[in-house]
Each structure stands twice: as structure tokens, then as C-alpha cells.
Amino acid sequence: MSKDTVGIALLGMGVVGGGVADIIQRKRSHLRDMVGCPVELKGILVRDVNKPRATQTPHGIVTTVADDILSNPEVDVVVEVMGGQDPAFDYILKSISLGKHIVTANKEVMARHGPDILTLSRKKGVQTLFEAAVAGGTPIIAPLLRDLVANEVLTIHGIINGTTNYILTSMSQNGADFGDTLAEAQRLGYAESDPTNDVEGIDAAYKLAILATLGFRARVRDTDVFHEGITRLRTRDFQYARELGYAIKLLGIATSDNGSVQARVHPAFIREDSMIAKVDGALNAVEIQTDLAGKLMFHGAGAGSMPTTSAVIADIVDIARNLAGNVAPPPIGKLSERTHVQPISELRTRYYIRLMATDRPGVLAQVGGVLGNRNISIASAIQKETDEVAQRAEIVLMTHRANESDVQQAIRELEALETVAEVGNMVRVEEW
Amino acid sequence: MSKDTVGIALLGMGVVGGGVADIIQRKRSHLRDMVGCPVELKGILVRDVNKPRATQTPHGIVTTVADDILSNPEVDVVVEVMGGQDPAFDYILKSISLGKHIVTANKEVMARHGPDILTLSRKKGVQTLFEAAVAGGTPIIAPLLRDLVANEVLTIHGIINGTTNYILTSMSQNGADFGDTLAEAQRLGYAESDPTNDVEGIDAAYKLAILATLGFRARVRDTDVFHEGITRLRTRDFQYARELGYAIKLLGIATSDNGSVQARVHPAFIREDSMIAKVDGALNAVEIQTDLAGKLMFHGAGAGSMPTTSAVIADIVDIARNLAGNVAPPPIGKLSERTHVQPISELRTRYYIRLMATDRPGVLAQVGGVLGNRNISIASAIQKETDEVAQRAEIVLMTHRANESDVQQAIRELEALETVAEVGNMVRVEEW
């Protein structure tokens, strides 16, 4: 049956939900032209009906009872913009079982349960779209699924967390320290009051799991993604990076090699003249290398009410066009379940190591000896900022390519040396 | 009727056609998985059947007779990769009339006749897709039509001709002159033996007409696009640009303001620290500014056999999925036909002007007087490279924002001055 109205329900009315409600109403006539029939709000699930909201909505559609929405036959598409695992995941499953199409911006749910949700959707003949779950308003999911369909994706490199990119940009440009910059980001609304998910790389790991799953057509879970945050970076690390010709970014990196996938989120030294090094502030960028199309980059806003709304509405229109035209959703490709995930210990790359040592002859040789025993050879060394009173010197090393497990072991051995006060930081170098 | 095989015909077997034939055969099993049924070559139109080719094709499908292909009921999708207006446009119309779906990489045909082709397609119930017509393997058409559907596009800025970007990058980095760099580009296969379409900005104007038409949902013809080529740029212009903090790129620029569209292709000074200034060599990039998603950039290969093939196959799979699943194509939005196109004379921007004048007191004042009379005020001036023997000096001016018509008139007046030997170049400055 072809529809004469496409009914939308929103689960959640926060920053994104408010934006979606606003645009569905404000661009009513444009959306009708694009879809072929009106797109109308039929229900909005909130926690508190009486909370004052910036966006006016049609009378009587706001409710605190999920079943009011899920059982409403006028609702064709359920738009989940609550965020978090619970109760969003349950609502999504229930909606699909009831034959509703789903648009979600929920990276956590899609990273953990995406393949199961897509399988259930296929079984129930509905579409589940989630463009807004990664990189907000920057198209990346649809390009991966549609435009790169002929390609084998080889590598994914992304700046996919705006909060940490804002903090790192600010630390790099203003020489401010992590704590002050985080406080400033919180004041400006770029970071949440509990910033753990962002600064520890957990949010980026969710998004990378989604990109890797789609890109490699293989199930990559959030728990398969190694993640390390940005809290150990010091202003000095940015100074050394600059001296050596690098920028420091929190990258999500996924590579696939003969069915073996590696996926990791961590701060990385990247060549300062590379394009992705220029991605500053809260912006996002994803660079994808493929066998046919070569290297592609998608760059834009990674969050925010209107950019995220842009992505959510694109998904709504995609589904609504199918409904209005009485067409079935496109088939979804199958995912390989036999993915081998390589642990971080098997990584082989270059490393930046900063340590504080006693300033006396032979220390550098001793450090070099520990590394040499683990087959780690030094590409360059800087010794600076000697504290003459304490007789300590900071040593910065760039290694040639080495094994992560050897480097981890060598750092433990360096820390055990009497002449080494501490290994201040280790940052992986990413060149591609 | 849902299909058990999707039949493909290629019109043309050059660099792109050869790539498409290769990938359809080499990725046979992957494409079957993505589509839901086999995708098979059923006909290939060439000029010379006996010409040796790198790609093997099934026996008996190569022909020099277009009707063999167009009247073949096994052909569902006609892939036009001949290029040029004739006879490609005719073949496309005939194919649509016969109920075939179209995939084309033809920017010339789509710039000139795209809206008519899309209207005929809608009438005949077939899809015409053309992702490869702009920016080769970099997705831009589908993101505009799908991902940005909720947005109003405000501006488009693109490096959309790889040949000229290769030449400008080389002139800038190596200090080589235009003629030598063009010859080198021709030797390396980046430029054709007749380079007119590329170096005069005609190729970029075709692509910009397509992007502006889709982005602004208004008919913008190739003849509506002002174009100026790169042949007047001298090595000195790149030196002065660098001194002033700019790079020089051949940009396609389209803006829309209350139903009035301006579209132009010309060399432009752009801030050297902007992202698009880093797009080097034969690569392409398109930056799109919208009301909701903000500023987005798409960056990647703009030409080449495999990147273009990637885009062509994405379109084939899109159509083939609809055929295999027995679904109708999505509705195509309507284009406004009432577009007002603003002529270049109404442009208001900043200008770089380089001229050679007699080296004597009062000349700069005289030049300033001519500009001042036309309401053009000078932001900065450089006087250099004085030729003491000839008593001539080169003067470089950066203006504040001024009207194009005033600048054009002032340049004629400057050239008429006895003290001015020649106005060597004028380049528009683009800041956005």
C-alpha cells in the first residue's frame, strides 16, 4: 500500500530530537516535495512532558509512555535520538518487531548490536538507517554502503570525536594543559560534565566499530577496538611533535588484511603536512583507502543539533520515499562472521617515547641498550629541558618500526632502571 | 517482474569502459552478493572490433552497431562511457525510450541536457545515474541528492578539474612556467593533446553546472557558467600569492541567494591555510556549505580508470538492486525553471592585479587614482622587480571588495595610461 502521509515518532527530545522536530515542521513543504507526500510528527517520547522546550510541536503528541508511540498505527518511522544503550535498544527492537522502520543516531547501540538489528530488520522487511551515528552531519555511512559498494576498503583513518579534537587543537595552538582545556571545553558545551566516554576514546571506539563493520563487511564489535585516551598528553608532547614535523590527533584506525582486522583508537603522531592534520576544532574527518577509488576524505561537522538533524532527516526521507512510492527497501549485504581481530600487541609501527632520566654520561646508551635488546632501533633522539638542580634531563626518542609488545615490555624495563625517573608518555606514529 | 540476471551494455571501451568491463568480471561474485543476482555484460559498443584490448570480454558481445545493443532485450542497463555530446546523447535518449536504465559518466551531456534526460527518465520509469560525471571516484552526486536532501545548499567551491590542478600545483611547487608544465602534463597523460577544454575551464564549467543544478534544485546550464582558464598565470603570480599568504587554484564556485544563482570557473587566490588549498596534484575536492550541515568537504581522485569505474559500478549496483528486488526507482525532485543567473559583471569580491609601469615618481598615485575613480580601494601594494635599464617596475595590488564591472573598466583605463606598459594579470580573490 502506498502511503498518503508518512508518520514519524521521536524517541527523545534533546538537542537532536528538538532539531529534528523543528526541521520536520519548518521544512514541511520541501520535505513533501522530496518524498512525494507529507511527513508528519505523530508522537514524541520524553521523560518530562512539562519541561519547557524551544521547539513547538503539534498538540497532544508528547508522551512519557513508550507504548503510546510504538503501538500507534500512524507511526511508520521511529526516530531514536535518546542515546545510550538502555532503554533505546529495547525500544528499537520492539519497534522493528511491530513493523516500524528505524532511524537512529545511537552509536553505542549500533556498535554493540548493529548487525543483530540489521538482521532483524531484514527479517521484518523494514529499514534501519543510522547515518547520524558516525560523524554527525558528515555523510559517511551512506557513501560507504552505496558509493563505495564496488570497492574493497583497505584502511579507515578518522577523527571521529569532536570533543577530543577540540581539546587537542586547543592544547596545540594555545599551549594550554589538558585540565584547563577540558574545563574550557566543558564551559563551552563541547565536553560533557562526565567526559570519560570522550577523553578515554570510548565514543570514538563505538564509531570505529560501526565504520569497520560496514567497510570491511565483517562483524567488528566495540570490544574488538583497542582504545587509549588523551589524558596523558602534555603540552610538551605537542612541542616535540611540532619540532619533529608532526601533529597529534586522536585517531580511529582500522585496517583489514586478508580477513584479519585491526581496529584501534589512540592519540597518534601524524605528518603535519597531511590533510587530516588540518582538521581542527570540533570538526570530524574520515579518510578511507580502497582498492578502486583510492584515498577519499569526508570532512565536516561531527556533532551539533542541526548537522546531526541533517543526517537524521536524510535517513527519514530515504525511508519515506520508499514508503510513499510503495517500494521495498534495498537488500542489505551479508557480514562475514569469521573475522579475526588482531590484538594491539601485534601492531607494528613507529613510536614516540618521552622519558625523564638522570642527567649523567651513559644514560642514553643505557636506554638505547634496553630498546636494542627488544629489537627497537632509535631513529632520532632529542635531549632537552635539563633540570640542573635535580640533575635530570628529558629524553625524547622516535623509533623505527617496532613491535608493540616489544615496546610495551621495553617501557616496563626502562621504568625499572635506576637512572630513569619515569617514562612520561608513549605515542604511536601513524604514517599511511 | 523481479530479475534473475541484470544485463549490462557498455557504450565505449576506452579507459573507463575497459575498467568497468574488468571489474564486472573480476568482482563477479561480490557484485552478485551486493545485488542479489548476477550482473552480466551483454553488449559492448566500440568503433573498431579488431583493436587489441587489455580486458578480455565474453565472446561475441563486442559490436560496432549501436542497435545490436539498444534493441537487445537482455540489456537492462546501458552504461554510456564514450564521452562527448555526439552520438552519446542520442544513444542515451534512444536507450531511455526503449526502457533501458542509464549510467553515464558524461559531464558534457549531463551539463547540457541533464534535466531533460531526467524528465524523460521519470516519464519512462527508468533511472538515470551519473555519479562519475563529477569528481570521478569521489562521491558527490549521491551525497548531494541523498545525504543533503534536508539542506539548502548555499555555496559550492570545487577543484573539479584534475589536469589544471596538476599544472597549477606543479607551477607553484617547481616554479616552472605554464607551457613547460602543460607539456610535461601531456607527456604524463594528465593532459590531452588538445588541452583546451581543461585549461580554459570548460570541463570544470560542465561539472559546476551539474553540481549547481542539483545543489540549488534549479536549472543551471553550462552556458550560464562564466569560465576563464589558467593560461595567463605566470610563475610570478604564484610567488606574489605566496608572499601574500595565498595559493592559486582553478575553482568552480556557485552561490545561490534568494533564487539568484552565480556560477563561475576561474583561477582564484585562496588562503593558503584553508583546507582546499592543500588539494594538490590531479586530486579533486568539493566543499559545500549548507544551512543545516554546515561546511562539508569531499576529497579524492577526480579521474582515472579505477576511480571512475568505482563510481560507475556504484550506480549500476543501485539500479540493479532495484531491478533484482523488483522495486521502483526513487522519485526525482523537481527543478525550479525560474532561476535568475547573475552575470560575472555583478560579482563583488577582492582582486589581485599585476601590472608593469614606468618606474618614475607619481605612477603609483596615478594608478591609485584610476582605481579610486571606480570605487576600488587598495588594500596592499607591492612594487618589485624593477628593470633598471628599461626603467620599468612591476606593481602588484590587492584591492578591497570591489565590483567586477568597475575592475574590468579600471583595467582598460590602466592599460590606456601612458605610464602603464601592460596589466599582466588580474586574479579574483575568494574568501568564504
Coordinates of C-alpha atoms in Angstrom, one line a residue, chain B residues 81-412:
Chain B
V81 CA 31.2 5.9 -21.2
M82 CA 32.1 7.3 -24.7
G83 CA 32.2 10.9 -23.6
G84 CA 31.4 13.9 -25.8
Q85 CA 28.0 15.2 -26.9
D86 CA 27.6 13.1 -30.1
P87 CA 26.5 10.4 -30.6
A88 CA 26.3 9.8 -26.8
F89 CA 23.3 12.0 -26.2
D90 CA 21.3 10.3 -29.0
Y91 CA 22.1 6.8 -27.7
I92 CA 21.1 7.9 -24.2
L93 CA 17.7 9.2 -25.4
K94 CA 17.1 6.1 -27.5
S95 CA 18.0 3.8 -24.7
I96 CA 15.6 5.5 -22.3
S97 CA 12.8 5.4 -24.9
L98 CA 13.4 1.7 -25.1
G99 CA 13.0 1.3 -21.3
K100 CA 16.7 0.9 -20.5
H101 CA 18.2 2.4 -17.3
I102 CA 21.2 4.7 -17.8
V103 CA 24.5 5.1 -16.1
T104 CA 26.7 7.7 -17.6
A105 CA 30.0 9.4 -16.9
N106 CA 29.3 12.1 -19.4
K107 CA 29.6 15.6 -17.9
E108 CA 29.1 17.4 -21.2
V109 CA 25.8 15.7 -21.9
M110 CA 24.6 15.9 -18.3
A111 CA 25.5 19.6 -18.1
R112 CA 23.7 20.4 -21.3
H113 CA 20.8 18.1 -21.2
G114 CA 20.7 16.6 -17.7
P115 CA 17.3 18.0 -16.7
D116 CA 15.7 16.8 -20.0
I117 CA 17.2 13.4 -19.6
L118 CA 15.9 13.1 -16.0
T119 CA 12.4 14.2 -17.1
L120 CA 12.3 11.7 -19.9
S121 CA 13.6 9.0 -17.5
R122 CA 10.9 9.7 -15.0
K123 CA 8.3 9.6 -17.8
K124 CA 9.6 6.2 -18.9
G125 CA 10.0 4.8 -15.4
V126 CA 13.8 4.3 -15.6
Q127 CA 16.7 5.6 -13.6
T128 CA 19.5 7.7 -15.0
L129 CA 22.5 8.0 -12.7
F130 CA 25.7 9.9 -13.3
E131 CA 27.9 9.8 -10.2
A132 CA 31.1 9.6 -12.3
A133 CA 30.3 12.8 -14.3
V134 CA 31.7 15.0 -11.5
A135 CA 34.9 14.3 -9.5
G136 CA 35.4 10.8 -10.8
G137 CA 35.7 8.4 -8.0
T138 CA 34.8 10.9 -5.3
P139 CA 31.2 10.6 -4.2
I140 CA 29.5 13.9 -4.7
I141 CA 26.2 13.5 -6.7
A142 CA 24.7 10.9 -4.4
P143 CA 25.7 12.7 -1.2
L144 CA 24.1 15.9 -2.7
L145 CA 20.9 14.1 -3.7
R146 CA 20.6 11.8 -0.7
D147 CA 22.6 12.9 2.3
L148 CA 22.0 16.6 2.0
V149 CA 18.3 16.3 1.0
A150 CA 17.2 18.3 4.1
N151 CA 19.6 21.1 3.4
E152 CA 19.5 24.3 1.4
V153 CA 22.9 24.4 -0.4
L154 CA 24.3 27.9 0.0
T155 CA 27.7 27.7 -1.8
I156 CA 29.7 25.2 -3.7
H157 CA 33.5 25.6 -4.1
G158 CA 35.3 22.9 -6.0
I159 CA 38.6 21.9 -7.5
I160 CA 36.9 19.8 -10.2
N161 CA 39.5 19.5 -13.0
G162 CA 42.5 17.4 -12.2
T163 CA 44.5 18.4 -15.2
T164 CA 44.6 22.1 -14.3
N165 CA 45.1 21.3 -10.6
Y166 CA 48.1 19.2 -11.6
I167 CA 49.5 22.0 -13.7
L168 CA 48.9 24.7 -11.0
T169 CA 50.4 22.5 -8.3
S170 CA 53.5 21.9 -10.4
M171 CA 53.9 25.6 -11.4
S172 CA 53.6 26.5 -7.7
Q173 CA 55.9 23.9 -6.3
N174 CA 58.6 23.8 -9.1
G175 CA 58.4 27.4 -10.3
A176 CA 58.0 26.1 -13.9
D177 CA 56.2 28.1 -16.4
F178 CA 52.8 27.2 -17.9
G179 CA 54.0 26.0 -21.3
D180 CA 56.6 23.6 -19.9
T181 CA 54.2 22.3 -17.2
L182 CA 51.5 21.7 -19.8
A183 CA 53.9 19.8 -22.0
E184 CA 55.0 17.7 -19.0
A185 CA 51.3 17.0 -18.1
Q186 CA 50.7 15.9 -21.6
R187 CA 53.7 13.6 -21.6
L188 CA 52.5 12.0 -18.3
G189 CA 48.9 11.6 -19.6
Y190 CA 47.4 14.2 -17.3
A191 CA 46.5 16.5 -20.2
E192 CA 45.2 15.7 -23.6
S193 CA 46.9 16.6 -26.9
D194 CA 44.3 19.3 -27.3
P195 CA 44.1 20.7 -23.8
T196 CA 41.6 23.5 -24.5
N197 CA 38.6 22.0 -22.6
D198 CA 40.7 21.6 -19.4
V199 CA 43.0 24.7 -19.4
E200 CA 40.2 27.1 -20.5
G201 CA 37.9 25.9 -17.7
I202 CA 35.3 24.4 -20.0
D203 CA 35.4 20.9 -18.4
A204 CA 35.1 22.4 -14.9
A205 CA 32.1 24.6 -16.1
Y206 CA 30.3 21.4 -17.2
K207 CA 30.8 19.9 -13.8
L208 CA 29.8 23.0 -12.0
A209 CA 26.6 23.3 -14.0
I210 CA 25.7 19.8 -12.8
L211 CA 26.6 20.5 -9.2
A212 CA 24.7 23.8 -9.2
T213 CA 21.6 22.3 -10.8
L214 CA 21.5 19.5 -8.2
G215 CA 22.6 21.6 -5.3
F216 CA 20.3 24.6 -5.9
R217 CA 17.5 22.4 -7.4
A218 CA 17.4 25.0 -10.2
R219 CA 18.3 24.6 -13.8
V220 CA 21.8 25.9 -14.4
R221 CA 23.1 25.4 -17.9
D222 CA 26.8 25.1 -18.9
T223 CA 26.3 28.4 -20.8
D224 CA 25.2 30.0 -17.5
V225 CA 28.7 29.4 -16.1
F226 CA 31.3 32.1 -16.6
H227 CA 34.7 30.4 -17.3
E228 CA 38.2 31.8 -17.5
G229 CA 41.2 29.5 -17.9
I230 CA 44.7 29.3 -16.4
T231 CA 46.8 30.3 -19.4
R232 CA 47.5 33.8 -18.2
L233 CA 49.1 32.7 -14.9
R234 CA 52.8 33.3 -14.6
T235 CA 55.3 31.9 -12.2
R236 CA 55.5 35.4 -10.6
D237 CA 51.8 35.2 -9.7
F238 CA 52.5 32.2 -7.6
Q239 CA 55.4 34.0 -5.9
Y240 CA 53.3 37.0 -5.1
A241 CA 50.4 34.8 -3.9
R242 CA 52.7 33.1 -1.5
E243 CA 54.1 36.3 -0.2
L244 CA 50.5 37.5 0.4
G245 CA 49.5 34.2 2.1
Y246 CA 47.5 32.7 -0.7
A247 CA 47.5 29.7 -3.0
I248 CA 46.2 29.8 -6.6
K249 CA 43.6 27.2 -7.7
L250 CA 41.2 26.9 -10.6
L251 CA 37.9 26.9 -8.7
G252 CA 34.4 26.2 -9.7
I253 CA 32.3 28.5 -7.5
A254 CA 28.5 28.5 -7.3
T255 CA 26.4 30.6 -4.9
S256 CA 22.7 30.9 -4.5
D257 CA 20.9 33.8 -2.9
N258 CA 17.1 34.1 -3.0
G259 CA 16.7 32.3 -6.3
S260 CA 19.6 34.2 -7.9
V261 CA 22.5 31.9 -8.9
Q262 CA 26.0 32.8 -9.7
A263 CA 28.3 30.2 -11.2
R264 CA 31.9 30.8 -12.3
V265 CA 35.1 29.0 -13.0
H266 CA 38.3 30.9 -12.8
P267 CA 41.7 30.9 -11.1
A268 CA 41.3 32.2 -7.6
F269 CA 43.6 33.3 -4.8
I270 CA 42.5 31.3 -1.7
R271 CA 44.0 31.5 1.8
E272 CA 47.0 29.1 1.9
D273 CA 45.9 27.8 5.3
S274 CA 42.5 26.7 4.0
M275 CA 41.9 23.0 3.6
I276 CA 41.1 23.2 -0.1
A277 CA 44.4 25.0 -0.7
K278 CA 46.1 21.7 0.3
V279 CA 44.4 19.7 -2.5
D280 CA 47.4 19.0 -4.7
G281 CA 48.2 17.2 -8.0
A282 CA 45.4 15.7 -10.0
L283 CA 43.1 15.3 -7.0
N284 CA 39.7 16.9 -6.7
A285 CA 37.7 18.4 -3.8
V286 CA 34.3 19.9 -3.4
E287 CA 33.3 22.0 -0.5
I288 CA 29.7 22.5 0.1
Q289 CA 28.1 25.0 2.6
T290 CA 24.6 24.3 3.7
D291 CA 22.1 25.7 6.1
L292 CA 21.9 22.6 8.4
A293 CA 25.1 20.5 8.0
G294 CA 27.4 23.5 7.7
K295 CA 30.6 23.2 5.7
L296 CA 31.4 19.8 4.2
M297 CA 34.3 18.7 2.1
F298 CA 34.6 15.6 -0.2
H299 CA 38.1 14.9 -1.4
G300 CA 39.6 12.2 -3.6
A301 CA 40.5 11.1 -7.1
G302 CA 38.8 13.1 -9.9
A303 CA 39.6 10.9 -12.8
G304 CA 41.4 7.7 -13.7
S305 CA 40.2 4.3 -14.8
M306 CA 39.6 2.6 -11.5
P307 CA 38.3 5.6 -9.5
T308 CA 35.8 6.4 -12.3
T309 CA 34.9 2.7 -12.5
S310 CA 34.2 2.7 -8.8
A311 CA 31.5 5.5 -9.3
V312 CA 30.0 3.8 -12.4
I313 CA 29.7 0.5 -10.6
A314 CA 28.0 2.1 -7.6
D315 CA 25.4 3.5 -10.0
I316 CA 25.0 0.1 -11.7
V317 CA 24.5 -1.6 -8.3
D318 CA 22.0 1.0 -7.2
I319 CA 19.9 0.3 -10.3
A320 CA 20.5 -3.4 -10.3
R321 CA 19.3 -3.7 -6.7
N322 CA 16.1 -2.1 -7.7
L323 CA 15.7 -4.4 -10.6
A324 CA 16.7 -7.5 -8.7
G325 CA 14.3 -6.7 -5.9
N326 CA 11.5 -5.6 -8.2
V327 CA 11.4 -2.1 -6.7
A328 CA 10.6 1.1 -8.4
P329 CA 13.3 3.9 -8.6
P330 CA 13.1 6.7 -6.0
P331 CA 11.2 9.8 -7.1
I332 CA 13.3 12.6 -8.5
G333 CA 12.8 16.0 -7.1
K334 CA 11.6 18.8 -9.4
L335 CA 13.9 21.6 -10.6
S336 CA 13.0 25.3 -10.5
E337 CA 13.0 26.6 -14.0
R338 CA 12.8 30.3 -12.9
T339 CA 16.4 30.6 -11.9
H340 CA 17.9 34.0 -12.3
V341 CA 21.6 33.7 -13.3
Q342 CA 23.8 36.6 -12.2
P343 CA 26.4 37.7 -14.8
I344 CA 30.0 37.8 -13.8
S345 CA 29.9 41.6 -14.1
E346 CA 27.8 41.7 -10.9
L347 CA 30.4 39.9 -8.9
R348 CA 31.7 41.7 -5.9
T349 CA 35.0 40.4 -4.4
R350 CA 38.6 41.3 -3.8
Y351 CA 41.1 41.4 -6.7
Y352 CA 44.8 40.8 -7.3
I353 CA 46.2 43.0 -10.1
R354 CA 49.7 42.8 -11.5
L355 CA 50.9 45.5 -13.9
M356 CA 54.1 46.8 -15.4
A357 CA 54.6 50.6 -15.2
T358 CA 57.2 53.2 -15.8
D359 CA 59.4 53.5 -12.8
R360 CA 59.0 57.2 -12.0
P361 CA 57.6 59.2 -9.2
G362 CA 53.8 59.5 -9.1
V363 CA 53.0 56.4 -11.0
L364 CA 51.5 54.5 -8.0
A365 CA 49.4 57.6 -7.2
Q366 CA 48.2 57.7 -10.8
V367 CA 47.3 54.0 -10.7
G368 CA 45.5 54.5 -7.4
G369 CA 43.7 57.5 -8.9
V370 CA 42.2 55.4 -11.7
L371 CA 41.1 52.7 -9.3
G372 CA 39.8 55.3 -6.8
N373 CA 37.6 56.8 -9.5
R374 CA 36.0 53.4 -10.0
N375 CA 35.4 53.0 -6.2
I376 CA 38.2 50.4 -5.9
S377 CA 40.3 50.9 -2.9
I378 CA 43.7 49.3 -2.5
A379 CA 44.3 47.0 0.5
S380 CA 48.0 46.5 -0.1
A381 CA 50.6 47.2 -2.8
I382 CA 54.0 45.6 -3.6
Q383 CA 56.4 47.2 -6.0
K384 CA 59.3 45.0 -7.2
E385 CA 61.4 43.5 -9.9
T386 CA 62.3 46.9 -11.3
D387 CA 64.0 46.7 -14.6
E388 CA 66.5 49.5 -14.3
V389 CA 67.6 49.5 -17.9
A390 CA 64.0 49.8 -19.2
Q391 CA 63.1 51.9 -16.2
R392 CA 60.1 49.8 -15.5
A393 CA 58.7 48.4 -12.3
E394 CA 56.2 45.7 -11.6
I395 CA 53.4 46.7 -9.3
V396 CA 51.1 44.2 -7.5
L397 CA 47.9 45.4 -5.9
M398 CA 45.4 43.7 -3.6
T399 CA 42.1 45.5 -3.6
H400 CA 39.4 45.6 -1.0
R401 CA 36.0 44.3 -2.2
A402 CA 35.0 45.9 -5.4
N403 CA 32.6 45.4 -8.3
E404 CA 33.8 43.2 -11.2
S405 CA 32.4 45.7 -13.8
D406 CA 34.4 48.5 -12.1
V407 CA 37.5 46.4 -12.1
Q408 CA 37.2 45.4 -15.7
Q409 CA 36.7 49.1 -16.7
A410 CA 39.6 50.2 -14.5
I411 CA 41.9 47.7 -16.1
R412 CA 41.0 49.1 -19.5

